[in-house]
């Protein structure tokens, strides 16, 4: 009874605060204080959502205080994030951190191989996060976002050469029915036959079916459309019909919300990947996992040293 009373009182307080903030934001739509009021209201709204959905938690069920990491096994695992691979001669966007020269990518993979690193699948990573298995030291994950054709034509041979495994988070609506003639100087998307041919190296997971764009206005900010959870049900069904029936997703632009995660979990998603920098550890929230962005300027020997100096 006391617990119920506490919930009711907390709910009323949050509701009162929410209405006040919302009213101010509506009546003063353009000033800076209004933006702060709207942002605060969104925080209250999120807290109310979490309060009323008592069966929902973003947190791991693993009790870290009781976790014992076996000697000689990994205490953390880096998840590397790539997007677009192109020969240096064709790189027309040298300042774009999402574009990595093929020569740099090859050097990255050789460094990892020569230094004894081994890739693990997302299924293995999930078990590791949940404390169900240990991983050998120097275990890591390679991910590619979006699903460009060059991931298959250029990155795939390099990965196969070093016996590495990787995950492609593909945008389902962009998967082509048949391959186009590859031109490294032009952007093109991976095709269904190429995905099948590359399945000995790649696993394929969700980057949504067709929600990888902005247009969801919140407090005057233009945010990814995925934050509109009303769109998720249909999108999830569409990407499943496209052949990407997976419990793993990479959030477009790295954006996520409590409501979005709740909806994804209702559809069976068990791990979500952000662009928050850091290493994955047992006991991390599986729906808010960090990744390490790799660019042409990245020194892997420094990036992979330790997570102790990265704040997340």
Short mmCIF file of C-alpha atoms in Angstrom, two decimals:
data_model
loop_
_atom_site.label_atom_id
_atom_site.label_comp_id
_atom_site.label_asym_id
_atom_site.label_seq_id
_atom_site.Cartn_x
_atom_site.Cartn_y
_atom_site.Cartn_z
CA UNK A 1 0.00 0.00 0.00
CA UNK A 2 2.83 2.41 0.88
CA UNK A 3 4.55 1.60 -2.43
CA UNK A 4 1.32 2.28 -4.34
CA UNK A 5 0.82 5.57 -2.49
CA UNK A 6 4.38 6.61 -3.33
CA UNK A 7 3.82 5.87 -7.01
CA UNK A 8 0.57 7.85 -7.05
CA UNK A 9 2.14 10.87 -5.33
CA UNK A 10 5.20 10.76 -7.59
CA UNK A 11 2.95 10.51 -10.63
CA UNK A 12 0.87 13.51 -9.57
CA UNK A 13 4.00 15.59 -8.93
CA UNK A 14 5.46 14.68 -12.31
CA UNK A 15 2.16 15.31 -14.05
CA UNK A 16 1.81 18.75 -12.47
CA UNK A 17 5.38 19.65 -13.43
CA UNK A 18 4.84 18.32 -16.94
CA UNK A 19 1.67 20.37 -17.51
CA UNK A 20 3.35 23.52 -16.24
CA UNK A 21 6.37 23.09 -18.49
CA UNK A 22 4.26 22.18 -21.49
CA UNK A 23 2.00 25.23 -21.02
CA UNK A 24 5.01 27.54 -20.85
CA UNK A 25 6.58 26.02 -23.96
CA UNK A 26 3.33 26.39 -25.93
CA UNK A 27 2.76 30.01 -24.87
CA UNK A 28 6.36 31.08 -25.50
CA UNK A 29 7.40 29.03 -28.53
CA UNK A 30 10.44 30.97 -29.70
CA UNK A 31 12.56 32.07 -26.75
CA UNK A 32 15.51 30.19 -25.24
CA UNK A 33 13.75 29.63 -21.93
CA UNK A 34 10.90 27.98 -23.80
CA UNK A 35 13.38 25.57 -25.37
CA UNK A 36 14.71 24.69 -21.92
CA UNK A 37 11.14 24.28 -20.63
CA UNK A 38 10.29 21.97 -23.53
CA UNK A 39 13.45 19.93 -22.96
CA UNK A 40 12.67 19.64 -19.26
CA UNK A 41 9.14 18.57 -20.10
CA UNK A 42 10.52 15.79 -22.29
CA UNK A 43 12.65 14.59 -19.38
CA UNK A 44 9.59 14.55 -17.12
CA UNK A 45 7.62 12.74 -19.81
CA UNK A 46 10.33 10.07 -20.02
CA UNK A 47 10.33 9.63 -16.25
CA UNK A 48 6.57 9.28 -16.24
CA UNK A 49 6.76 6.66 -18.98
CA UNK A 50 9.31 4.64 -17.00
CA UNK A 51 7.25 5.01 -13.82
CA UNK A 52 4.03 3.71 -15.37
CA UNK A 53 5.71 0.89 -17.30
CA UNK A 54 7.02 -0.89 -14.22
CA UNK A 55 7.79 -4.06 -16.20
CA UNK A 56 10.31 -2.15 -18.34
CA UNK A 57 13.96 -1.57 -17.59
CA UNK A 58 16.84 -0.39 -19.76
CA UNK A 59 19.29 -1.92 -17.34
CA UNK A 60 20.99 -5.30 -17.41
CA UNK A 61 19.73 -7.98 -15.08
CA UNK A 62 23.33 -8.96 -14.37
CA UNK A 63 24.58 -7.95 -10.92
CA UNK A 64 28.04 -6.59 -11.61
CA UNK A 65 28.99 -6.79 -7.94
CA UNK A 66 28.78 -10.58 -8.15
CA UNK A 67 30.50 -10.88 -11.52
CA UNK A 68 33.82 -12.71 -11.53
CA UNK A 69 35.90 -12.30 -14.68
CA UNK A 70 38.08 -15.33 -15.20
CA UNK A 71 41.80 -14.66 -15.35
CA UNK A 72 43.03 -14.47 -18.92
CA UNK A 73 39.64 -13.50 -20.36
CA UNK A 74 38.38 -10.18 -21.68
CA UNK A 75 37.25 -7.57 -19.17
CA UNK A 76 35.84 -5.45 -22.02
CA UNK A 77 35.27 -5.76 -25.76
CA UNK A 78 35.52 -2.97 -28.35
CA UNK A 79 32.89 -2.67 -31.07
CA UNK A 80 34.42 -0.90 -34.06
CA UNK A 81 32.15 1.17 -36.32
CA UNK A 82 32.73 1.73 -40.03
CA UNK A 83 30.44 3.00 -42.77
CA UNK A 84 31.81 3.67 -46.23
CA UNK A 85 35.01 2.19 -47.75
CA UNK A 86 36.66 3.63 -50.87
CA UNK A 87 40.12 3.71 -52.47
CA UNK A 88 41.99 6.82 -51.41
CA UNK A 89 42.11 8.01 -55.03
CA UNK A 90 38.30 8.07 -55.12
CA UNK A 91 37.78 9.72 -51.73
CA UNK A 92 36.18 13.05 -52.57
CA UNK A 93 35.22 13.71 -48.95
CA UNK A 94 38.49 13.51 -46.97
CA UNK A 95 36.90 15.39 -44.07
CA UNK A 96 33.95 12.99 -43.81
CA UNK A 97 34.59 10.74 -40.79
CA UNK A 98 32.21 8.12 -42.17
CA UNK A 99 34.43 7.57 -45.22
CA UNK A 100 37.52 5.40 -44.69
CA UNK A 101 40.15 4.78 -47.37
CA UNK A 102 40.48 1.15 -48.45
CA UNK A 103 44.21 1.35 -47.81
CA UNK A 104 43.57 2.48 -44.23
CA UNK A 105 40.98 -0.23 -43.70
CA UNK A 106 43.46 -2.85 -44.93
CA UNK A 107 46.09 -1.50 -42.52
CA UNK A 108 43.55 -1.64 -39.68
CA UNK A 109 42.70 -5.27 -40.32
CA UNK A 110 46.37 -6.26 -40.69
CA UNK A 111 47.18 -4.54 -37.39
CA UNK A 112 44.39 -6.40 -35.61
CA UNK A 113 45.38 -9.74 -37.13
CA UNK A 114 49.09 -9.30 -36.45
CA UNK A 115 48.37 -8.37 -32.82
CA UNK A 116 46.24 -11.43 -32.10
CA UNK A 117 42.76 -9.90 -32.14
CA UNK A 118 39.79 -12.14 -32.99
CA UNK A 119 36.28 -11.18 -33.99
CA UNK A 120 33.12 -12.41 -32.27
CA UNK A 121 29.54 -12.46 -33.51
CA UNK A 122 26.77 -10.34 -32.03
CA UNK A 123 25.26 -13.48 -30.54
CA UNK A 124 28.50 -14.12 -28.67
CA UNK A 125 28.66 -10.48 -27.61
CA UNK A 126 25.12 -10.69 -26.26
CA UNK A 127 25.99 -13.73 -24.15
CA UNK A 128 29.09 -11.90 -22.92
CA UNK A 129 27.08 -8.81 -21.93
CA UNK A 130 24.60 -11.02 -20.06
CA UNK A 131 27.41 -12.76 -18.17
CA UNK A 132 26.65 -16.13 -19.77
CA UNK A 133 30.06 -16.67 -21.38
CA UNK A 134 33.62 -15.35 -21.17
CA UNK A 135 35.50 -14.09 -24.19
CA UNK A 136 39.20 -14.50 -24.90
CA UNK A 137 41.35 -11.43 -24.46
CA UNK A 138 41.57 -9.26 -27.57
CA UNK A 139 38.07 -10.18 -28.69
CA UNK A 140 36.33 -7.46 -30.70
CA UNK A 141 33.39 -6.77 -33.02
CA UNK A 142 33.41 -5.11 -36.44
CA UNK A 143 30.27 -3.28 -37.59
CA UNK A 144 29.32 -1.40 -40.75
CA UNK A 145 26.31 0.93 -40.85
CA UNK A 146 23.95 1.60 -43.79
CA UNK A 147 24.81 -1.27 -46.18
CA UNK A 148 26.90 0.19 -48.97
CA UNK A 149 27.92 -1.98 -51.92
CA UNK A 150 31.59 -1.26 -51.19
CA UNK A 151 31.23 -3.14 -47.89
CA UNK A 152 30.96 -6.27 -50.04
CA UNK A 153 33.14 -5.41 -53.03
CA UNK A 154 36.01 -3.82 -51.09
CA UNK A 155 35.80 -4.67 -47.38
CA UNK A 156 34.64 -8.27 -47.74
CA UNK A 157 37.85 -9.57 -49.46
CA UNK A 158 39.99 -7.93 -46.77
CA UNK A 159 37.92 -9.40 -43.94
CA UNK A 160 37.96 -12.83 -45.56
CA UNK A 161 41.74 -12.63 -45.98
CA UNK A 162 42.18 -12.23 -42.23
CA UNK A 163 39.34 -14.61 -41.30
CA UNK A 164 37.36 -11.85 -39.60
CA UNK A 165 33.60 -11.73 -39.02
CA UNK A 166 31.53 -8.53 -39.21
CA UNK A 167 27.98 -7.23 -38.87
CA UNK A 168 26.27 -5.08 -41.49
CA UNK A 169 23.50 -2.92 -40.07
CA UNK A 170 21.55 -2.44 -43.28
CA UNK A 171 18.79 0.00 -44.20
CA UNK A 172 16.22 -2.44 -45.53
CA UNK A 173 14.61 -0.17 -48.14
CA UNK A 174 17.98 0.38 -49.82
CA UNK A 175 18.77 -3.30 -50.45
CA UNK A 176 18.89 -3.75 -54.22
CA UNK A 177 17.25 -6.74 -55.92
CA UNK A 178 20.28 -7.22 -58.20
CA UNK A 179 23.87 -5.92 -58.12
CA UNK A 180 24.78 -2.85 -60.13
CA UNK A 181 28.12 -2.53 -61.91
CA UNK A 182 30.41 -1.39 -59.10
CA UNK A 183 32.06 2.01 -59.49
CA UNK A 184 34.19 2.97 -56.48
CA UNK A 185 33.77 6.66 -57.30
CA UNK A 186 29.96 6.47 -56.90
CA UNK A 187 27.72 5.60 -53.96
CA UNK A 188 25.73 2.40 -54.37
CA UNK A 189 23.91 0.02 -52.06
CA UNK A 190 24.43 -3.66 -51.46
CA UNK A 191 22.15 -6.14 -53.23
CA UNK A 192 20.42 -9.30 -52.06
CA UNK A 193 22.72 -11.61 -54.11
CA UNK A 194 25.80 -9.83 -52.73
CA UNK A 195 24.50 -10.25 -49.20
CA UNK A 196 24.04 -13.95 -49.78
CA UNK A 197 27.51 -14.27 -51.32
CA UNK A 198 29.07 -12.43 -48.36
CA UNK A 199 27.27 -14.37 -45.63
CA UNK A 200 30.39 -16.38 -44.77
CA UNK A 201 31.88 -13.14 -43.40
CA UNK A 202 28.90 -10.88 -42.71
CA UNK A 203 25.83 -11.19 -40.56
CA UNK A 204 23.00 -8.79 -41.34
CA UNK A 205 21.14 -6.73 -38.77
CA UNK A 206 18.77 -3.76 -38.65
CA UNK A 207 19.41 -0.08 -39.25
CA UNK A 208 15.62 0.25 -39.72
CA UNK A 209 13.76 -0.34 -42.99
CA UNK A 210 13.16 3.26 -44.01
CA UNK A 211 13.59 5.48 -40.96
CA UNK A 212 17.17 6.60 -41.45
CA UNK A 213 16.42 10.29 -41.92
CA UNK A 214 15.52 13.31 -39.86
CA UNK A 215 12.21 15.18 -39.68
CA UNK A 216 10.93 14.57 -36.15
CA UNK A 217 10.72 18.01 -34.56
CA UNK A 218 11.22 18.08 -30.78
CA UNK A 219 11.60 21.40 -28.95
CA UNK A 220 12.69 23.03 -32.19
CA UNK A 221 15.35 20.40 -32.92
CA UNK A 222 15.27 18.32 -36.12
CA UNK A 223 15.80 14.75 -34.86
CA UNK A 224 15.78 11.28 -36.45
CA UNK A 225 12.31 10.07 -37.41
CA UNK A 226 12.87 6.85 -35.43
CA UNK A 227 12.07 8.78 -32.26
CA UNK A 228 8.45 8.87 -33.45
CA UNK A 229 7.56 5.46 -32.01
CA UNK A 230 4.26 5.41 -33.92
CA UNK A 231 6.31 4.59 -37.03
CA UNK A 232 8.23 1.68 -35.56
CA UNK A 233 5.63 -1.10 -35.77
CA UNK A 234 5.25 -0.92 -39.53
CA UNK A 235 8.96 -0.34 -40.11
CA UNK A 236 9.90 -3.43 -38.09
CA UNK A 237 7.44 -5.57 -40.05
CA UNK A 238 8.87 -4.21 -43.30
CA UNK A 239 12.47 -5.00 -42.47
CA UNK A 240 11.49 -8.51 -41.41
CA UNK A 241 9.76 -9.00 -44.78
CA UNK A 242 12.98 -7.78 -46.42
CA UNK A 243 14.75 -10.76 -44.80
CA UNK A 244 16.37 -8.96 -41.85
CA UNK A 245 14.66 -10.76 -38.98
CA UNK A 246 17.05 -9.96 -36.15
CA UNK A 247 17.11 -9.04 -32.45
CA UNK A 248 19.91 -6.51 -33.03
CA UNK A 249 19.69 -2.88 -34.20
CA UNK A 250 21.99 0.11 -34.68
CA UNK A 251 20.13 3.36 -34.00
CA UNK A 252 20.11 5.79 -36.96
CA UNK A 253 22.47 8.65 -36.12
CA UNK A 254 22.90 6.99 -32.72
CA UNK A 255 19.69 8.54 -31.34
CA UNK A 256 17.44 6.54 -29.01
CA UNK A 257 14.79 7.13 -26.35
CA UNK A 258 13.27 5.15 -23.50
CA UNK A 259 9.99 4.90 -25.41
CA UNK A 260 11.80 3.70 -28.54
CA UNK A 261 13.69 1.01 -26.64
CA UNK A 262 10.47 -0.16 -24.98
CA UNK A 263 8.80 -0.50 -28.39
CA UNK A 264 11.79 -2.36 -29.85
CA UNK A 265 11.82 -4.79 -26.95
CA UNK A 266 8.11 -5.42 -27.50
CA UNK A 267 9.13 -6.64 -30.96
CA UNK A 268 11.87 -8.92 -29.65
CA UNK A 269 14.96 -6.73 -30.01
CA UNK A 270 17.59 -7.56 -27.41
CA UNK A 271 20.63 -5.39 -28.27
CA UNK A 272 20.90 -1.83 -29.54
CA UNK A 273 24.06 -0.04 -30.65
CA UNK A 274 24.73 3.67 -30.22
CA UNK A 275 27.59 5.95 -31.28
CA UNK A 276 28.50 6.66 -27.66
CA UNK A 277 32.27 6.01 -27.37
CA UNK A 278 33.38 3.23 -25.06
CA UNK A 279 33.99 -0.48 -24.65
CA UNK A 280 31.32 -3.12 -24.02
CA UNK A 281 31.44 -4.86 -20.64
CA UNK A 282 29.43 -7.59 -18.90
CA UNK A 283 26.46 -5.99 -17.17
CA UNK A 284 26.09 -3.11 -19.64
CA UNK A 285 22.56 -2.22 -20.69
CA UNK A 286 22.19 -4.41 -23.81
CA UNK A 287 19.94 -1.87 -25.56
CA UNK A 288 22.43 1.01 -25.17
CA UNK A 289 25.81 -0.40 -26.13
CA UNK A 290 28.75 1.85 -27.04
CA UNK A 291 30.90 1.69 -30.17
CA UNK A 292 34.22 3.12 -31.29
CA UNK A 293 34.19 5.19 -34.47
CA UNK A 294 37.13 4.45 -36.77
CA UNK A 295 38.28 7.18 -39.17
CA UNK A 296 41.26 7.65 -41.46
CA UNK A 297 43.04 9.42 -38.60
CA UNK A 298 42.38 6.73 -35.99
CA UNK A 299 45.41 5.04 -34.42
CA UNK A 300 44.08 1.62 -33.43
CA UNK A 301 47.01 0.96 -31.13
CA UNK A 302 45.84 3.93 -29.02
CA UNK A 303 42.10 3.41 -29.49
CA UNK A 304 42.23 -0.17 -28.20
CA UNK A 305 44.54 0.39 -25.23
CA UNK A 306 41.93 0.87 -22.52
CA UNK A 307 38.50 2.23 -21.79
CA UNK A 308 39.55 3.89 -18.54
CA UNK A 309 39.98 7.34 -20.10
CA UNK A 310 36.72 7.30 -22.06
CA UNK A 311 33.72 8.82 -20.31
CA UNK A 312 30.33 7.47 -21.22
#
